[in-house]
Amino acid sequence: MPLHYVSLFIGQLHLEFDQVDSTNKKAFELLKSGDLPDGTCLSAQFQTDGKGQIGRYWHSKFSENLLTSLLLKPHFLAFDEHYFLSICSALSIRKLLSRYIFNKNIYIKWPNDIYVENNKICGILIQNQLSTKKIKQSVVGIGLNVNQYDFPQQLPNPTSIYLESSKNIPTDQVLNQLFDDFEYYYLQLRNGRLNELKSEYLEHLYRRNVLSRYRDGNKRLFEGTILGIDSQGKLHMDVEGESRFFDFREIETIL
Ligand code: BTN
């Protein structure tokens, strides 16, 4: 019988809302009025002001997808290791998706978008609360497209579990599986298995070792090959025989 890991602390406290501005914002608001346990989950059916990366809006129709924030206290991580939270979040969502989507590649697009082939199925926004050179708490915001099948035209390449598998899955079932998969990877991190996490991440990195086109922070187009990440989590590329390292916002993929 296959072993099934069931979470012990991720999602044990689950605060559910019909509508909020943003689950990440709500998590920080609640933290102002009191402490919440490690692993607390906030979820909503709809966000009026969903936050994406680089100040973008995160779109999601009412009740069709997962809109979730997990509150974590990764006190065991050194400050310069905090990008491992991103690695661990991306790996857990990739694992979760592999339970529903078969015969298609599920990639992690650096640093933590999840793609099915060339389409984005999930975005992650991690916001940290710092206290003198330490991460006090982190809010890992996850927008995972589950049952939505039509998206606004302006979104470049959205997809969902339904579009990739023709299966309609109750969002609470996906969320419960997320708790289990997230906790598995988070415990790997807590147990210091950084090398193992990094190599699993690299195994699934989108366009790794594939010559592709990119745009840099000065809007210049160039061709390069992703080799991996460096010890600070920056993207390591080969560009015409030279190693270059990019921070988030310094590089954009041409789809
Ligand atoms: C991205 O731009 O790729 C990141 C998107 C993150 C969206 C999620 S939805 C739940 C949580 N609350 C937010 O306001 N944003 C994150």
Short mmCIF file of C-alpha atoms and ligand atoms in Angstrom, two decimals:
data_model
loop_
_atom_site.label_atom_id
_atom_site.label_comp_id
_atom_site.label_asym_id
_atom_site.label_seq_id
_atom_site.Cartn_x
_atom_site.Cartn_y
_atom_site.Cartn_z
CA MET A 1 0.00 0.00 0.00
CA PRO A 2 1.52 3.42 -0.88
CA LEU A 3 2.35 5.55 2.10
CA HIS A 4 0.37 8.75 2.30
CA TYR A 5 1.87 11.56 4.32
CA VAL A 6 -0.73 13.65 6.20
CA SER A 7 0.24 17.10 7.43
CA LEU A 8 0.68 17.77 11.13
CA PHE A 9 0.95 21.53 11.26
CA ILE A 10 0.49 23.04 7.78
CA GLY A 11 -3.19 23.95 7.51
CA GLN A 12 -4.09 22.77 11.02
CA LEU A 13 -5.48 26.26 11.55
CA HIS A 14 -7.37 27.17 8.39
CA LEU A 15 -9.10 30.54 8.15
CA GLU A 16 -11.56 30.61 5.26
CA PHE A 17 -12.98 33.78 3.73
CA ASP A 18 -15.52 34.38 0.97
CA GLN A 19 -13.87 37.57 -0.16
CA VAL A 20 -10.78 39.52 0.89
CA ASP A 21 -8.61 42.13 -0.82
CA SER A 22 -5.63 39.77 -0.82
CA THR A 23 -4.96 36.71 1.34
CA ASN A 24 -1.34 37.85 1.79
CA LYS A 25 -2.49 41.29 2.99
CA LYS A 26 -5.08 39.71 5.28
CA ALA A 27 -2.40 37.47 6.82
CA PHE A 28 -0.23 40.48 7.70
CA GLU A 29 -3.26 42.36 9.06
CA LEU A 30 -4.18 39.46 11.34
CA LEU A 31 -0.58 39.20 12.53
CA LYS A 32 -0.78 42.82 13.73
CA SER A 33 -3.55 41.91 16.16
CA GLY A 34 -1.93 38.74 17.51
CA ASP A 35 0.30 35.80 16.83
CA LEU A 36 -0.80 32.89 14.64
CA PRO A 37 0.66 29.39 14.70
CA ASP A 38 3.32 28.24 12.23
CA GLY A 39 1.54 26.71 9.24
CA THR A 40 -1.67 28.74 9.50
CA CYS A 41 -3.54 28.81 6.19
CA LEU A 42 -5.75 31.63 4.94
CA SER A 43 -7.85 30.99 1.87
CA ALA A 44 -10.47 32.92 -0.03
CA GLN A 45 -12.99 32.31 -2.80
CA PHE A 46 -12.26 35.69 -4.32
CA GLN A 47 -9.73 38.53 -4.04
CA THR A 48 -10.57 42.12 -4.94
CA ASP A 49 -6.92 43.16 -4.96
CA GLY A 50 -4.94 39.96 -5.55
CA LYS A 51 -1.23 40.67 -5.55
CA GLY A 52 1.08 39.23 -8.20
CA GLN A 53 4.82 39.63 -8.65
CA ILE A 54 6.25 43.08 -9.49
CA GLY A 55 3.08 44.88 -8.37
CA ARG A 56 0.91 43.00 -10.89
CA TYR A 57 -2.73 42.05 -10.25
CA TRP A 58 -3.52 38.35 -9.76
CA HIS A 59 -6.67 37.34 -11.60
CA SER A 60 -8.91 34.49 -10.43
CA LYS A 61 -12.67 33.88 -10.90
CA PHE A 62 -14.89 33.40 -7.84
CA SER A 63 -14.46 29.96 -6.23
CA GLU A 64 -12.79 28.29 -9.23
CA ASN A 65 -9.17 28.28 -8.06
CA LEU A 66 -6.94 28.16 -5.00
CA LEU A 67 -6.15 31.52 -3.43
CA THR A 68 -4.11 30.69 -0.39
CA SER A 69 -1.53 32.11 1.96
CA LEU A 70 0.52 29.97 4.28
CA LEU A 71 2.09 31.61 7.29
CA LEU A 72 5.49 30.17 8.18
CA LYS A 73 8.16 30.83 10.76
CA PRO A 74 11.34 29.52 9.15
CA HIS A 75 13.59 30.62 12.02
CA PHE A 76 16.00 27.79 11.20
CA LEU A 77 16.95 29.46 7.88
CA ALA A 78 19.90 31.83 7.67
CA PHE A 79 19.05 35.12 6.02
CA ASP A 80 20.93 34.29 2.80
CA GLU A 81 19.14 30.95 2.58
CA HIS A 82 15.67 32.41 2.38
CA TYR A 83 15.41 31.62 -1.33
CA PHE A 84 15.08 27.99 -0.23
CA LEU A 85 11.54 28.81 0.85
CA SER A 86 10.85 29.60 -2.76
CA ILE A 87 12.47 26.30 -3.85
CA CYS A 88 10.49 24.34 -1.29
CA SER A 89 7.16 26.05 -2.23
CA ALA A 90 7.72 25.48 -5.95
CA LEU A 91 8.64 21.82 -5.45
CA SER A 92 5.59 21.14 -3.32
CA ILE A 93 3.21 22.62 -5.88
CA ARG A 94 4.94 20.74 -8.69
CA LYS A 95 4.50 17.51 -6.73
CA LEU A 96 0.84 18.32 -6.06
CA LEU A 97 0.19 18.97 -9.76
CA SER A 98 1.88 15.74 -10.78
CA ARG A 99 -0.93 13.94 -8.93
CA TYR A 100 -3.51 15.32 -11.36
CA ILE A 101 -1.68 16.01 -14.62
CA PHE A 102 -0.03 13.12 -16.44
CA ASN A 103 2.08 12.84 -19.58
CA LYS A 104 2.96 16.50 -19.59
CA ASN A 105 6.02 18.25 -18.28
CA ILE A 106 5.52 20.33 -15.18
CA TYR A 107 8.31 22.86 -14.81
CA ILE A 108 9.44 25.45 -12.31
CA LYS A 109 10.14 28.71 -14.03
CA TRP A 110 12.76 30.56 -12.03
CA PRO A 111 12.28 31.61 -9.34
CA ASN A 112 8.90 30.06 -8.51
CA ASP A 113 6.27 30.10 -11.26
CA ILE A 114 4.84 26.72 -12.11
CA TYR A 115 4.38 25.89 -15.77
CA VAL A 116 2.72 23.01 -17.58
CA GLU A 117 4.77 22.87 -20.77
CA ASN A 118 4.80 26.57 -21.79
CA ASN A 119 1.75 27.74 -19.82
CA LYS A 120 1.55 29.19 -16.34
CA ILE A 121 -0.68 27.30 -13.91
CA CYS A 122 0.47 28.78 -10.59
CA GLY A 123 2.12 31.91 -9.23
CA ILE A 124 3.72 32.29 -5.83
CA LEU A 125 4.29 35.52 -3.95
CA ILE A 126 6.46 35.23 -0.85
CA GLN A 127 6.53 38.21 1.49
CA ASN A 128 8.83 38.23 4.50
CA GLN A 129 8.63 40.08 7.77
CA LEU A 130 12.17 40.77 8.90
CA SER A 131 13.71 41.46 12.28
CA THR A 132 17.42 42.28 12.50
CA LYS A 133 19.00 39.97 9.93
CA LYS A 134 16.41 37.22 10.54
CA ILE A 135 13.16 36.28 8.92
CA LYS A 136 10.53 36.64 11.61
CA GLN A 137 7.76 35.21 9.49
CA SER A 138 6.98 34.54 5.88
CA VAL A 139 3.70 34.59 4.04
CA VAL A 140 3.72 32.26 1.06
CA GLY A 141 0.88 33.34 -1.24
CA ILE A 142 -0.20 30.72 -3.76
CA GLY A 143 -2.53 31.32 -6.69
CA LEU A 144 -3.18 27.95 -8.32
CA ASN A 145 -5.60 27.67 -11.25
CA VAL A 146 -7.80 24.64 -10.67
CA ASN A 147 -11.12 24.69 -12.54
CA GLN A 148 -11.10 27.97 -14.46
CA TYR A 149 -11.17 27.44 -18.22
CA ASP A 150 -11.54 30.94 -19.64
CA PHE A 151 -9.14 33.72 -18.74
CA PRO A 152 -8.87 37.40 -19.70
CA GLN A 153 -7.19 37.88 -23.08
CA GLN A 154 -4.41 40.06 -21.68
CA LEU A 155 -2.92 37.17 -19.67
CA PRO A 156 -0.14 35.79 -21.87
CA ASN A 157 -0.28 32.04 -21.17
CA PRO A 158 -2.65 30.92 -18.40
CA THR A 159 -3.71 27.34 -17.85
CA SER A 160 -5.40 25.30 -15.11
CA ILE A 161 -5.66 21.71 -13.84
CA TYR A 162 -8.96 21.44 -15.70
CA LEU A 163 -7.49 22.63 -19.00
CA GLU A 164 -4.55 20.24 -18.70
CA SER A 165 -6.38 17.15 -17.45
CA SER A 166 -10.11 17.62 -18.30
CA LYS A 167 -10.79 16.87 -14.62
CA ASN A 168 -12.92 19.06 -12.37
CA ILE A 169 -11.50 18.74 -8.89
CA PRO A 170 -13.01 20.32 -5.76
CA THR A 171 -10.66 23.08 -4.63
CA ASP A 172 -10.78 21.91 -1.00
CA GLN A 173 -9.44 18.51 -2.08
CA VAL A 174 -6.53 20.23 -3.85
CA LEU A 175 -5.92 22.41 -0.81
CA ASN A 176 -5.77 19.42 1.56
CA GLN A 177 -3.26 17.73 -0.73
CA LEU A 178 -1.28 20.97 -0.80
CA PHE A 179 -1.00 20.90 3.01
CA ASP A 180 0.50 17.40 2.87
CA ASP A 181 2.89 18.07 -0.01
CA PHE A 182 3.97 21.42 1.35
CA GLU A 183 4.71 20.03 4.78
CA TYR A 184 6.77 17.20 3.30
CA TYR A 185 9.11 19.66 1.52
CA TYR A 186 9.10 22.16 4.38
CA LEU A 187 10.30 19.42 6.74
CA GLN A 188 13.04 18.51 4.28
CA LEU A 189 14.12 22.12 4.50
CA ARG A 190 13.90 22.16 8.28
CA ASN A 191 16.06 19.02 8.36
CA GLY A 192 18.75 20.81 6.37
CA ARG A 193 18.41 18.78 3.17
CA LEU A 194 19.40 21.80 1.10
CA ASN A 195 21.48 19.95 -1.50
CA GLU A 196 18.72 17.45 -2.20
CA LEU A 197 16.14 20.23 -2.54
CA LYS A 198 18.39 22.20 -4.85
CA SER A 199 19.05 19.27 -7.15
CA GLU A 200 15.35 18.37 -7.37
CA TYR A 201 14.63 22.01 -8.20
CA LEU A 202 17.27 22.07 -10.95
CA GLU A 203 15.89 18.85 -12.41
CA HIS A 204 12.60 20.62 -13.12
CA LEU A 205 13.84 24.10 -14.00
CA TYR A 206 12.13 25.52 -17.10
CA ARG A 207 14.41 25.89 -20.13
CA ARG A 208 17.47 24.65 -18.27
CA ASN A 209 20.22 23.81 -20.77
CA VAL A 210 18.05 25.07 -23.64
CA LEU A 211 19.20 28.07 -25.66
CA SER A 212 16.36 30.59 -25.46
CA ARG A 213 15.58 34.30 -25.86
CA TYR A 214 15.38 36.74 -22.96
CA ARG A 215 15.09 40.46 -22.30
CA ASP A 216 17.36 42.06 -19.68
CA GLY A 217 16.61 44.90 -17.24
CA ASN A 218 17.56 47.46 -19.93
CA LYS A 219 15.03 45.88 -22.32
CA ARG A 220 17.80 44.43 -24.50
CA LEU A 221 17.06 41.11 -26.20
CA PHE A 222 19.63 38.37 -25.95
CA GLU A 223 20.03 34.64 -26.32
CA GLY A 224 21.34 32.54 -23.46
CA THR A 225 21.13 29.21 -21.69
CA ILE A 226 20.03 28.72 -18.09
CA LEU A 227 22.61 26.66 -16.21
CA GLY A 228 21.20 26.79 -12.70
CA ILE A 229 21.17 29.06 -9.66
CA ASP A 230 24.03 30.43 -7.58
CA SER A 231 24.49 30.31 -3.80
CA GLN A 232 22.21 33.34 -3.38
CA GLY A 233 19.43 31.93 -5.57
CA LYS A 234 20.28 34.16 -8.55
CA LEU A 235 19.74 32.77 -12.02
CA HIS A 236 22.99 31.53 -13.57
CA MET A 237 23.16 31.75 -17.35
CA ASP A 238 25.60 31.19 -20.11
CA VAL A 239 25.46 34.12 -22.52
CA GLU A 240 27.76 33.71 -25.50
CA GLY A 241 30.28 31.72 -23.49
CA GLU A 242 30.22 34.00 -20.45
CA SER A 243 28.58 33.33 -17.09
CA ARG A 244 25.99 35.94 -16.12
CA PHE A 245 23.88 36.11 -12.96
CA PHE A 246 20.44 37.68 -12.80
CA ASP A 247 18.28 38.85 -9.95
CA PHE A 248 14.50 38.83 -10.17
CA ARG A 249 13.32 41.85 -12.27
CA GLU A 250 16.62 41.80 -14.21
CA ILE A 251 15.44 39.25 -16.73
CA GLU A 252 12.29 38.39 -18.62
CA THR A 253 11.64 35.25 -20.66
CA ILE A 254 10.44 35.67 -24.24
CA LEU A 255 7.67 33.11 -24.61
C1 BTN B 1 2.72 35.87 -9.49
O1 BTN B 1 2.59 37.00 -9.96
O2 BTN B 1 3.11 34.94 -10.19
C2 BTN B 1 2.41 35.61 -8.05
C3 BTN B 1 0.92 35.47 -7.84
C4 BTN B 1 0.53 35.14 -6.41
C5 BTN B 1 -0.96 35.14 -6.24
C6 BTN B 1 -1.40 34.67 -4.90
S1 BTN B 1 -3.14 34.40 -4.79
C7 BTN B 1 -3.04 34.19 -3.07
C8 BTN B 1 -2.02 35.19 -2.56
N1 BTN B 1 -2.67 36.46 -2.26
C9 BTN B 1 -2.28 37.41 -3.09
O3 BTN B 1 -2.71 38.58 -3.08
N2 BTN B 1 -1.36 36.94 -3.94
C10 BTN B 1 -1.06 35.55 -3.71
#
